[in-house]
Tab-separated table of C-alpha atoms in Angstrom:
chain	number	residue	atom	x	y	z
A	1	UNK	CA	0.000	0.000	0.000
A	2	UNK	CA	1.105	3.513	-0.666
A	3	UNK	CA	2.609	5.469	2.299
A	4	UNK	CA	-0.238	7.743	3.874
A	5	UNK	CA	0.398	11.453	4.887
A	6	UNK	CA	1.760	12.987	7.983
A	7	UNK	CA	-1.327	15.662	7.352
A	8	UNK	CA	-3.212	13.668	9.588
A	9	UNK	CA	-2.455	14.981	12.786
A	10	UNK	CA	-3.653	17.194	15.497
A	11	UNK	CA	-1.794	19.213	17.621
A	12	UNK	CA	0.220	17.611	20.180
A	13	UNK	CA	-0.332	14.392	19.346
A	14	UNK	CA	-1.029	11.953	16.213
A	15	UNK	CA	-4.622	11.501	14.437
A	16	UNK	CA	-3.318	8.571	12.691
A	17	UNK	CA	0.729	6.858	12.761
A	18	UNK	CA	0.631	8.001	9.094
A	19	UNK	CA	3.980	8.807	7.029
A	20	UNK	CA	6.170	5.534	7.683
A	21	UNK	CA	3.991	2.746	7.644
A	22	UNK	CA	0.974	1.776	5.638
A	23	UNK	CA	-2.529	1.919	5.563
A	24	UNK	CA	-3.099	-0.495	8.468
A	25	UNK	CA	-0.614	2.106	11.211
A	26	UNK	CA	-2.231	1.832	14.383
A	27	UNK	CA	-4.007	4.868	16.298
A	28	UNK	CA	-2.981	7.302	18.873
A	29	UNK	CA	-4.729	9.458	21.192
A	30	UNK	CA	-3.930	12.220	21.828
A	31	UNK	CA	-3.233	13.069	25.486
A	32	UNK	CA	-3.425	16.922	25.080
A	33	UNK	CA	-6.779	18.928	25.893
A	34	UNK	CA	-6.611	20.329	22.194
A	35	UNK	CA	-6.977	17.307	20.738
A	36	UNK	CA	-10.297	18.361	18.547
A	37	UNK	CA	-12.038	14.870	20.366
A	38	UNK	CA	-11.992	17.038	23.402
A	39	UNK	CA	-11.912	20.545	22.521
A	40	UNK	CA	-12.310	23.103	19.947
A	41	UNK	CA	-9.128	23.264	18.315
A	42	UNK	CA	-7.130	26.790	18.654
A	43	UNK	CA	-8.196	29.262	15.939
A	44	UNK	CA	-5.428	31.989	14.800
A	45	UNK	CA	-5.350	35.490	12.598
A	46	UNK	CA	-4.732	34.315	9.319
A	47	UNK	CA	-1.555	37.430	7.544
A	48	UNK	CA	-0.386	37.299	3.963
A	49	UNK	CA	3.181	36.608	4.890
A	50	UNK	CA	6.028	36.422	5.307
A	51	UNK	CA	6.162	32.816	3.789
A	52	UNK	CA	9.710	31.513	1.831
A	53	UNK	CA	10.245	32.390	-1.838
A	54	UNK	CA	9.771	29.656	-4.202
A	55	UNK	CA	12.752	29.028	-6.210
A	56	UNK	CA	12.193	25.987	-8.464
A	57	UNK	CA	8.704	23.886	-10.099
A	58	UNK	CA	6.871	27.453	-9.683
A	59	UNK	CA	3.961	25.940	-11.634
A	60	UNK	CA	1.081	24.068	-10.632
A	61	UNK	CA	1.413	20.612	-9.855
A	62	UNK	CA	4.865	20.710	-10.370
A	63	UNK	CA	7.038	19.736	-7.441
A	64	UNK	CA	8.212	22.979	-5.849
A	65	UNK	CA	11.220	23.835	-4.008
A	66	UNK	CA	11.065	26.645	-1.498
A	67	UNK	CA	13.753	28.549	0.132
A	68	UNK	CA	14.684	28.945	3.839
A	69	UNK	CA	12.335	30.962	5.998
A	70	UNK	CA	14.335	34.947	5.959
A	71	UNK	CA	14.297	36.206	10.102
A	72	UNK	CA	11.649	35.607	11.944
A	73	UNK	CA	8.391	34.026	11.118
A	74	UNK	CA	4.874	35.419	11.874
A	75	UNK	CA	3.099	34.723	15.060
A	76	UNK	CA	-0.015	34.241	13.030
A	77	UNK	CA	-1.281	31.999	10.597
A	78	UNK	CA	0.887	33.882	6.946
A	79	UNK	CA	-1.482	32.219	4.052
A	80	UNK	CA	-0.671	33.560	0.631
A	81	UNK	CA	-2.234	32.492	-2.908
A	82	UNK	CA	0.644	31.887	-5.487
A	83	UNK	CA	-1.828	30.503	-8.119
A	84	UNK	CA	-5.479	31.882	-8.307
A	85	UNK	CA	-7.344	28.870	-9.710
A	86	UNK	CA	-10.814	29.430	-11.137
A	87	UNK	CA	-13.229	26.762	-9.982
A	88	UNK	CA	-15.148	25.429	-7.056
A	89	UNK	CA	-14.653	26.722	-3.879
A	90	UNK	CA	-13.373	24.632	-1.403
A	91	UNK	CA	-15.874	24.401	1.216
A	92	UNK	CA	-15.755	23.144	5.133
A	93	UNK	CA	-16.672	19.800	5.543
A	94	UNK	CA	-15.656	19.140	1.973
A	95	UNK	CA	-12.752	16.417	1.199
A	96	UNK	CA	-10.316	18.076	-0.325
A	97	UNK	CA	-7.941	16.621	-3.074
A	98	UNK	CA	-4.091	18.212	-3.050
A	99	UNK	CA	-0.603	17.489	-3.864
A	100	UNK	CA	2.049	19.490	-1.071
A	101	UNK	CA	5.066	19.855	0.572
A	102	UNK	CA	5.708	20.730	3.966
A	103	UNK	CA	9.254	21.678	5.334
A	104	UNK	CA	10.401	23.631	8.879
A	105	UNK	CA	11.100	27.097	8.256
A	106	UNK	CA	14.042	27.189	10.112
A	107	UNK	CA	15.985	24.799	8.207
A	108	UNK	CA	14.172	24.398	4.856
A	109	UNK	CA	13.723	20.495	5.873
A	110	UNK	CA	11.394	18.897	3.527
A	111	UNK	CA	9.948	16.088	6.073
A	112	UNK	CA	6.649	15.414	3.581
A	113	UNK	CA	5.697	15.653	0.441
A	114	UNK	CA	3.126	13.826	-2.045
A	115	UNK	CA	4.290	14.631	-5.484
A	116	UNK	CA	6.768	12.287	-5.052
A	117	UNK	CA	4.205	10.028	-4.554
A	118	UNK	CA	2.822	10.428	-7.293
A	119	UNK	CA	-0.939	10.977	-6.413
A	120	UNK	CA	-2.372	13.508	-4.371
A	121	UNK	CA	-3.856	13.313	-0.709
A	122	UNK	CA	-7.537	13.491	-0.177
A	123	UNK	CA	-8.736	14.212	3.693
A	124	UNK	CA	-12.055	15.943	5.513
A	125	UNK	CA	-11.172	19.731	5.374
A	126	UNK	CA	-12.336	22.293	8.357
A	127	UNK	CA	-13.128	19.715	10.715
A	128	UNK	CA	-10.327	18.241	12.732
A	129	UNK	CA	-9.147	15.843	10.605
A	130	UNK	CA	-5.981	17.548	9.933
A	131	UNK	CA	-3.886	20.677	11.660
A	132	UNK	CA	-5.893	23.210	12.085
A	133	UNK	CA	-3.326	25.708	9.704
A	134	UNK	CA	-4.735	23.503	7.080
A	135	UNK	CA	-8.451	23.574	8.270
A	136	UNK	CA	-8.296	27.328	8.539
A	137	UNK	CA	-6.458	27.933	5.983
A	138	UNK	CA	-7.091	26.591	2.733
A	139	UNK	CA	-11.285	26.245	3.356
A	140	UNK	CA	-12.958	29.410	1.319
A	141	UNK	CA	-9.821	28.788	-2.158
A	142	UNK	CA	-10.652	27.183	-5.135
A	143	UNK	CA	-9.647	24.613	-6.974
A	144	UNK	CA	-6.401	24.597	-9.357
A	145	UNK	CA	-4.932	27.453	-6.499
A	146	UNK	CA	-1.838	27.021	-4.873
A	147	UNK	CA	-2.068	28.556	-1.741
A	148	UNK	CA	1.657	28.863	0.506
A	149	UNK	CA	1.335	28.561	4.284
A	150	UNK	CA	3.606	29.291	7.024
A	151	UNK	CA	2.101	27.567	10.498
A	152	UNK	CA	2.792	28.674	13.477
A	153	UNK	CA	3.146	25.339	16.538
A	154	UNK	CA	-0.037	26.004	17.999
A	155	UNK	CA	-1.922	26.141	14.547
A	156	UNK	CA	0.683	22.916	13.865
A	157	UNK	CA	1.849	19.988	16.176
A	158	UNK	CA	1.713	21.835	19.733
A	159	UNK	CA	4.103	22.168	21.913
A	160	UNK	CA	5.015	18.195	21.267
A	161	UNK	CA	5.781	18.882	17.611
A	162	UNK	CA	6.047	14.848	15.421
A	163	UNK	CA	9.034	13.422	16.763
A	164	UNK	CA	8.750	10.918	13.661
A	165	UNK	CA	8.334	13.783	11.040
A	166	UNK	CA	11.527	15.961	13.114
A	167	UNK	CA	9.240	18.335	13.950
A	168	UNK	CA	10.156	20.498	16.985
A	169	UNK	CA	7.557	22.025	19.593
A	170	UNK	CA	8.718	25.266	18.607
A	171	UNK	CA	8.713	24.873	14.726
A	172	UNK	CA	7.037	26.607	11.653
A	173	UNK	CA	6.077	24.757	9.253
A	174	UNK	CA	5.804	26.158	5.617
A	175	UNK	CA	3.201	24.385	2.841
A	176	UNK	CA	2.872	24.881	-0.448
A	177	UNK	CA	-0.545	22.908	-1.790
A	178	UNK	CA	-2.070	22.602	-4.898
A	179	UNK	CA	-5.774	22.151	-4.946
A	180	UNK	CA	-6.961	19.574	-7.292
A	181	UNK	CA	-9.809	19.140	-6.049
A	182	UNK	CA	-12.709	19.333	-3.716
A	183	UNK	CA	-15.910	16.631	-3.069
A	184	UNK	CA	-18.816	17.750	-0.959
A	185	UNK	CA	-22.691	16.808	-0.724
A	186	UNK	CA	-23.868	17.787	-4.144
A	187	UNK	CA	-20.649	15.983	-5.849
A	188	UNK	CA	-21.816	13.544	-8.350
A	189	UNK	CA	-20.012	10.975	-11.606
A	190	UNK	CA	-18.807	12.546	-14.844
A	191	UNK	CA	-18.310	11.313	-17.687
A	192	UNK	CA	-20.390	10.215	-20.940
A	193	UNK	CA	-24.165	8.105	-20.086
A	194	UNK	CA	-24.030	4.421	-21.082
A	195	UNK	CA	-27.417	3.300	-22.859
A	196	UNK	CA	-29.032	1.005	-20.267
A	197	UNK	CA	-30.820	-1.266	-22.822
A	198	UNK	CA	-31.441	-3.938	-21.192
A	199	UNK	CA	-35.061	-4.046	-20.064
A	200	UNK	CA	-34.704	-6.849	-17.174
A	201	UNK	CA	-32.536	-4.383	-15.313
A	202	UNK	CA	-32.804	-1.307	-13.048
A	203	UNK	CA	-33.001	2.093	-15.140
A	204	UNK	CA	-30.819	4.973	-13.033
A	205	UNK	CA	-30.946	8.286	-13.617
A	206	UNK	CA	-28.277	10.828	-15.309
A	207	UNK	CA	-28.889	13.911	-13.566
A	208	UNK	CA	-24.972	14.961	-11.773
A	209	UNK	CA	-26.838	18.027	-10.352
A	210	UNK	CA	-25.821	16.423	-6.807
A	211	UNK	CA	-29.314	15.069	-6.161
A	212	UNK	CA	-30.158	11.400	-5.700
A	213	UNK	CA	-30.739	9.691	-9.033
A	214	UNK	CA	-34.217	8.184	-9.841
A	215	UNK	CA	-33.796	4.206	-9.783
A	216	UNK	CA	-36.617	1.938	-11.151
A	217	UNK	CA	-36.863	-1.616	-10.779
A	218	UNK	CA	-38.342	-3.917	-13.291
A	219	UNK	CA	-40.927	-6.292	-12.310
A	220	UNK	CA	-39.605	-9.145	-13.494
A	221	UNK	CA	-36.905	-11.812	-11.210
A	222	UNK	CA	-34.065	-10.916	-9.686
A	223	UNK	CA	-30.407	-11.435	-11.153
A	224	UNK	CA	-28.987	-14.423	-9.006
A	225	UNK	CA	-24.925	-13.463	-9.724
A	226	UNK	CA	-23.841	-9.212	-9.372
A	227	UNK	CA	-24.430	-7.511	-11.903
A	228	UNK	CA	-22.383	-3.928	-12.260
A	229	UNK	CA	-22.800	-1.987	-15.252
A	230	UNK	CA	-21.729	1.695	-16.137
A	231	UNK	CA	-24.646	4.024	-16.101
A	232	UNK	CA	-21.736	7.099	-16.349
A	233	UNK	CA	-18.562	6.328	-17.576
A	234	UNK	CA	-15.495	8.677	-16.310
A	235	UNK	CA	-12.331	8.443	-17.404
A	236	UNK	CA	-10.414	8.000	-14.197
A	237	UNK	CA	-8.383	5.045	-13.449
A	238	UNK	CA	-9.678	1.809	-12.835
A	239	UNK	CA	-10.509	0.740	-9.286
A	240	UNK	CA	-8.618	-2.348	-8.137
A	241	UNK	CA	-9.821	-4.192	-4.595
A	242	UNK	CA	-6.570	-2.731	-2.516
A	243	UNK	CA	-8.453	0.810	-3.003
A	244	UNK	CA	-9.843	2.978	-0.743
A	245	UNK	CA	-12.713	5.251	-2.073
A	246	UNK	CA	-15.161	8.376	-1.812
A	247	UNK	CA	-18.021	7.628	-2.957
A	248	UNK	CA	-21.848	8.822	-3.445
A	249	UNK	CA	-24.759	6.296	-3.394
A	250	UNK	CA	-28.186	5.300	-3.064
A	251	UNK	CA	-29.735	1.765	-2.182
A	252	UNK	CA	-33.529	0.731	-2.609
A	253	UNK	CA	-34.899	-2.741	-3.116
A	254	UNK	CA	-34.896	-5.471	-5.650
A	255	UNK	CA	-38.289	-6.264	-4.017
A	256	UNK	CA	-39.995	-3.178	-3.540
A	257	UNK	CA	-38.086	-0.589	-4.952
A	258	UNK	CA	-38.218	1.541	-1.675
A	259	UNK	CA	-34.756	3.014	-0.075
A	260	UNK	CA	-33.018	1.487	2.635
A	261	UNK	CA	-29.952	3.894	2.564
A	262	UNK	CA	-28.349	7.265	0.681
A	263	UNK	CA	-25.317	9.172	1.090
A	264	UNK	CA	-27.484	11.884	-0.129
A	265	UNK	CA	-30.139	12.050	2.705
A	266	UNK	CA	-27.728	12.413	4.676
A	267	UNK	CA	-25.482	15.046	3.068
A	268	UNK	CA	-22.099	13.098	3.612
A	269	UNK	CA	-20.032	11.197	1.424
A	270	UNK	CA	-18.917	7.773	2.257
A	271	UNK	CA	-15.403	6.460	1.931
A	272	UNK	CA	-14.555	2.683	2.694
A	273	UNK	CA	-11.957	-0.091	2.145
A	274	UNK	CA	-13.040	-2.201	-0.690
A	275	UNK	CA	-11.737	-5.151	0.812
A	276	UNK	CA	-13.996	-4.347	3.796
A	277	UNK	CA	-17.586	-3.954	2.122
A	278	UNK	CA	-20.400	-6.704	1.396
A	279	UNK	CA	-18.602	-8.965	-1.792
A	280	UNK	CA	-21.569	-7.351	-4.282
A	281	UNK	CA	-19.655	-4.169	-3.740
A	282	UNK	CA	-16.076	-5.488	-4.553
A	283	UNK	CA	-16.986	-7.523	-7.366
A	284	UNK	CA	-19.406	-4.830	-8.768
A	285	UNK	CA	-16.799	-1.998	-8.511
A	286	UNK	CA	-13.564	-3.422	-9.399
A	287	UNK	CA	-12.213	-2.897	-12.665
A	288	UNK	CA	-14.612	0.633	-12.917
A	289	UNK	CA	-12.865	3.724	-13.344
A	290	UNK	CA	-13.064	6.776	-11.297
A	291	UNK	CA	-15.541	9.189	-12.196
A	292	UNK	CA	-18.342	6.435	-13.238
A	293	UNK	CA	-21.431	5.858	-12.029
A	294	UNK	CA	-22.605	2.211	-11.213
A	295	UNK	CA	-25.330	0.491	-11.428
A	296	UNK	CA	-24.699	-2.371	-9.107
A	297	UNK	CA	-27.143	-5.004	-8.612
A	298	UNK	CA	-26.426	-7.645	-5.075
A	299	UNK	CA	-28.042	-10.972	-5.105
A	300	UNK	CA	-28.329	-12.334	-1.510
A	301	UNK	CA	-25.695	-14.675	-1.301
A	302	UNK	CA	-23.319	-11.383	-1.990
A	303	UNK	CA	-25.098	-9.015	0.136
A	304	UNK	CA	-26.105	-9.835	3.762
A	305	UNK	CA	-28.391	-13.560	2.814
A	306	UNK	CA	-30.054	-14.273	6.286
A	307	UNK	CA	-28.339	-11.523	8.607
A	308	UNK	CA	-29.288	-8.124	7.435
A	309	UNK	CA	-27.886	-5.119	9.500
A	310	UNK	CA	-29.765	-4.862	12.597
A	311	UNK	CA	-32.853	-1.957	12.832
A	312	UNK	CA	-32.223	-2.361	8.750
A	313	UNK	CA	-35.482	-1.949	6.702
A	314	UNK	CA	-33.371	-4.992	4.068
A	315	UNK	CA	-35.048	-7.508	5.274
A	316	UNK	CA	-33.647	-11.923	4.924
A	317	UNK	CA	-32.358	-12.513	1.769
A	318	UNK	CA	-32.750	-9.057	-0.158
A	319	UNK	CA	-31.738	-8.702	-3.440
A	320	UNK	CA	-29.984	-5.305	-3.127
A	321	UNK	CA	-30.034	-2.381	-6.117
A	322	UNK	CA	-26.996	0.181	-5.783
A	323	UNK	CA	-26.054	3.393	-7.640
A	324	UNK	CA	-22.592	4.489	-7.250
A	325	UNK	CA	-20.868	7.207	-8.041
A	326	UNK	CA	-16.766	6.588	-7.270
A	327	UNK	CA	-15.845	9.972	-7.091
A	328	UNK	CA	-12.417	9.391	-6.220
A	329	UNK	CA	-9.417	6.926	-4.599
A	330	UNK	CA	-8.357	8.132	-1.218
């Protein structure tokens, strides 16, 4: 598995044991009464500088290289746009899709970047999922920006710093992010509708205005193997079962045609393991690209057969009707 950020941190203590391990790092709690599980995390001024001159990959996406931090840094939260991009606004709450680099003003360090990666990070913005420089300071800039910071401890890692990142207590820490791009509610497939000809199936709707699609189920008998079928098709990359994705979707019944569950009703996007989710999902969804939306059809033996999720409306043996839209891998 790809190496995970060191993003995902609060201050004074560790989110998530991400950076030097793998997808499966155990978690840590943090000890300190800022921790956002206990407390509303410290807010700062946000400044347009001073933040480090840029010297090399000065374009977007390109892999930058900044220079040392000149005298003293700024007490405050110094958040300056190098790159105005022109679309969607990047909204709290949203997940928001980047490539960065982070590096200690002091020294110029470089203790994490993702471009050498080669695939940008993708985390809950504005609501404690990351340090609270980033929450405050990239929600409200749009996508295709590249927005500088220079972060302060407290708006950072505390007074503990990341002892596995070299981060110091007493550290600034200087970002440059590019923002590729931001999912929230209304975030739905794109790509180019797939005729759905085949009149023993559901019919999903088209509609990527970021309300639930319309599904309608045939009366006629249920599929007894998964059937997944492109109602979209993007033009991402395909989706292999080691993924992790952010997704949008909607269930109703095979039997009825009623809904038993919706990312849209309740206004947050899911993400999951692939390996993790009912076998309909991971043999439905592997193989699709990013971008599509899914028709994805779960006979009982690949859904939950005889022990549907308790307080459920799927009742024993449900066949199970899906529409998925994979917005993205995490």
């Amino acid at each position: 598995m790809r190496r995970r950020s060191l993003l995902l941190a609060v201050p004074a203590g560790l989110l998530t044991l991400a950076g030097c391990g793998d997808d499966k790092s155990d978690k840590a709690k943090s000890k300190d009464s800022s921790s956002p599980t206990n407390s509303t995390p410290p807010k700062g001024k946000i400044v347009d500088g001073p933040v480090p001159e840029i010297t090399k990959g000065t374009k977007f996406g390109e892999k930058p290289t900044v220079a040392k931090g000149s005298g003293k840094p700024s007490a405050d939260l110094a958040v300056k746009t190098i790159i105005a991009g022109k679309g969607v606004e990047v909204a709290k709450g949203d997940y928001l899709q980047a490539h960065y680099l982070g590096q200690i003003w002091d020294s110029a360090k470089v203790f994490d970047n993702s471009y050498d990666r080669k695939a940008p990070t993708i985390f809950p913005i504005g609501v404690g999922q990351v340090i609270p420089g980033w929450d405050q300071g990239l929600v409200g800039k749009k996508v295709d920006s590249r927005v500088e910071l220079a972060i302060p401890p407290v708006l950072g890692y505390g007074k503990e710093g990341n002892k596995q990142a070299g981060i110091k207590g007493t550290d600034t820490l200087v970002f440059v992010v590019d923002i590729v791009n931001t999912y929230g509610p209304k975030s739905s497939a794109k790509g180019d509708d797939v005729a759905q000809d085949n009149k023993d199936l559901p019919k999903v709707g088209t509609n990527t205005d970021g309300k639930a699609p319309k599904v309608d189920v045939p009366k006629t008998a249920a599929p007894k193997k998964v059937v997944a079928t492109y109602v979209i098709e993007g033009d991402g990359d395909k989706v292999k079962e080691s993924d992790t994705l952010l997704c949008q979707y909607k269930g109703v019944l095979w039997a009825d045609g009623k809904e038993f569950d919706s990312s849209y009703k309740s206004g947050q996007l899911t993400q999951f393991q692939l390996a993790q989710v009912i076998p309909g999902w991971r043999q439905g969804l592997v193989g699709k690209k990013v971008g599509s939306r899914v028709l994805v059809v779960v006979p009982p033996k690949d859904g939950y057969a005889d022990k549907p999720p308790q307080g459920s409306p799927i009742k024993k043996d449900s066949t199970l009707v899906f529409s998925v839209d994979i917005l993205a891998k995490m």
